[in-house]
């Protein structure tokens, strides 16, 4: 798990071994670095694998309350990719933060 402010976005062209098509938003520089790290360490980003509404994808809200991004991630070894059944955020968790709780369901 990480909080590295990496926006990986939804474009997975050339990165299919590291992420799915279900990311949120556009990629930033930290996203590129995180994708490179995942590729080098044979990791896959769980939050990009599963189709959910945006409310179950975004992990951080800007203090203005309107800007939402997916910047917190759960990455697993690619060989365990099929063991990950779901990854989503749990909005409204009582954690007193502008970050949402990221939860993975694993077989």
Tab-separated table of C-alpha atoms in Angstrom:
chain	number	residue	atom	x	y	z
A	1	UNK	CA	0.000	0.000	0.000
A	2	UNK	CA	1.237	3.478	-0.606
A	3	UNK	CA	0.462	7.161	-0.357
A	4	UNK	CA	2.869	8.497	-2.957
A	5	UNK	CA	0.531	10.929	-4.721
A	6	UNK	CA	0.831	8.868	-7.900
A	7	UNK	CA	-1.950	9.422	-10.401
A	8	UNK	CA	-1.700	6.491	-12.824
A	9	UNK	CA	-4.828	7.417	-14.778
A	10	UNK	CA	-6.835	5.140	-17.014
A	11	UNK	CA	-4.585	4.908	-20.091
A	12	UNK	CA	-2.787	1.575	-19.795
A	13	UNK	CA	-1.346	1.351	-23.330
A	14	UNK	CA	2.035	-0.326	-22.982
A	15	UNK	CA	1.406	-0.892	-19.261
A	16	UNK	CA	-1.127	-3.747	-19.385
A	17	UNK	CA	1.170	-5.950	-17.284
A	18	UNK	CA	1.127	-3.356	-14.482
A	19	UNK	CA	-2.390	-1.886	-14.506
A	20	UNK	CA	-5.914	-2.315	-15.808
A	21	UNK	CA	-8.138	0.139	-17.713
A	22	UNK	CA	-10.188	1.261	-14.706
A	23	UNK	CA	-7.961	3.972	-13.242
A	24	UNK	CA	-9.259	7.457	-12.557
A	25	UNK	CA	-8.137	10.702	-14.192
A	26	UNK	CA	-4.835	11.440	-15.910
A	27	UNK	CA	-1.315	10.283	-15.123
A	28	UNK	CA	1.216	12.567	-13.416
A	29	UNK	CA	5.015	12.336	-13.005
A	30	UNK	CA	4.714	10.355	-9.764
A	31	UNK	CA	2.362	8.025	-11.631
A	32	UNK	CA	5.048	7.364	-14.247
A	33	UNK	CA	7.581	6.660	-11.495
A	34	UNK	CA	5.164	4.337	-9.692
A	35	UNK	CA	4.386	2.460	-12.920
A	36	UNK	CA	8.119	2.016	-13.563
A	37	UNK	CA	8.582	0.745	-9.986
A	38	UNK	CA	5.703	-1.718	-10.435
A	39	UNK	CA	7.106	-2.961	-13.758
A	40	UNK	CA	10.573	-3.495	-12.266
A	41	UNK	CA	9.152	-5.389	-9.278
A	42	UNK	CA	6.455	-7.359	-11.154
A	43	UNK	CA	3.573	-5.637	-9.339
A	44	UNK	CA	0.069	-4.863	-10.545
A	45	UNK	CA	-2.016	-1.907	-9.290
A	46	UNK	CA	-5.233	-3.351	-7.873
A	47	UNK	CA	-7.356	-0.204	-7.987
A	48	UNK	CA	-7.116	-0.080	-11.784
A	49	UNK	CA	-8.387	-3.617	-12.360
A	50	UNK	CA	-12.029	-3.374	-11.294
A	51	UNK	CA	-14.899	-1.419	-12.798
A	52	UNK	CA	-16.546	0.773	-10.150
A	53	UNK	CA	-18.324	4.109	-10.021
A	54	UNK	CA	-16.003	7.074	-9.472
A	55	UNK	CA	-17.094	7.334	-5.831
A	56	UNK	CA	-15.449	3.948	-5.214
A	57	UNK	CA	-12.253	4.875	-7.093
A	58	UNK	CA	-11.097	8.243	-5.773
A	59	UNK	CA	-8.886	8.111	-2.697
A	60	UNK	CA	-8.244	11.780	-1.918
A	61	UNK	CA	-10.284	14.986	-1.974
A	62	UNK	CA	-8.776	18.454	-2.200
A	63	UNK	CA	-9.859	20.650	0.720
A	64	UNK	CA	-12.173	22.580	-1.668
A	65	UNK	CA	-14.323	19.411	-1.670
A	66	UNK	CA	-14.637	19.288	-5.453
A	67	UNK	CA	-11.334	17.956	-6.807
A	68	UNK	CA	-10.977	14.196	-6.343
A	69	UNK	CA	-8.039	11.974	-7.331
A	70	UNK	CA	-6.920	8.364	-7.129
A	71	UNK	CA	-3.489	8.721	-5.484
A	72	UNK	CA	-3.398	5.899	-2.893
A	73	UNK	CA	-2.822	2.391	-4.197
A	74	UNK	CA	-2.603	-1.279	-3.322
A	75	UNK	CA	-0.117	-3.163	-5.483
A	76	UNK	CA	0.351	-6.930	-5.461
A	77	UNK	CA	2.769	-9.314	-7.136
A	78	UNK	CA	1.582	-10.030	-10.657
A	79	UNK	CA	1.565	-13.795	-9.990
A	80	UNK	CA	-1.154	-13.187	-7.337
A	81	UNK	CA	-3.254	-10.942	-9.621
A	82	UNK	CA	-6.092	-13.503	-9.874
A	83	UNK	CA	-6.222	-13.774	-6.071
A	84	UNK	CA	-7.322	-10.136	-5.808
A	85	UNK	CA	-11.106	-10.203	-6.056
A	86	UNK	CA	-11.790	-6.479	-5.614
A	87	UNK	CA	-10.181	-3.160	-4.686
A	88	UNK	CA	-12.295	-0.105	-3.882
A	89	UNK	CA	-12.441	2.862	-1.561
A	90	UNK	CA	-14.816	3.009	1.355
A	91	UNK	CA	-16.091	6.579	1.378
A	92	UNK	CA	-17.341	7.924	4.647
A	93	UNK	CA	-15.085	5.809	6.873
A	94	UNK	CA	-14.647	7.620	10.194
A	95	UNK	CA	-10.908	8.260	9.864
A	96	UNK	CA	-10.791	12.098	10.032
A	97	UNK	CA	-8.799	12.560	6.839
A	98	UNK	CA	-9.274	13.867	3.308
A	99	UNK	CA	-8.065	10.422	2.162
A	100	UNK	CA	-10.502	7.558	1.739
A	101	UNK	CA	-9.927	4.058	3.076
A	102	UNK	CA	-8.692	1.696	0.330
A	103	UNK	CA	-9.825	-1.899	0.805
A	104	UNK	CA	-8.818	-5.048	-1.085
A	105	UNK	CA	-10.687	-8.344	-1.065
A	106	UNK	CA	-8.242	-11.194	-1.539
A	107	UNK	CA	-8.888	-14.911	-2.034
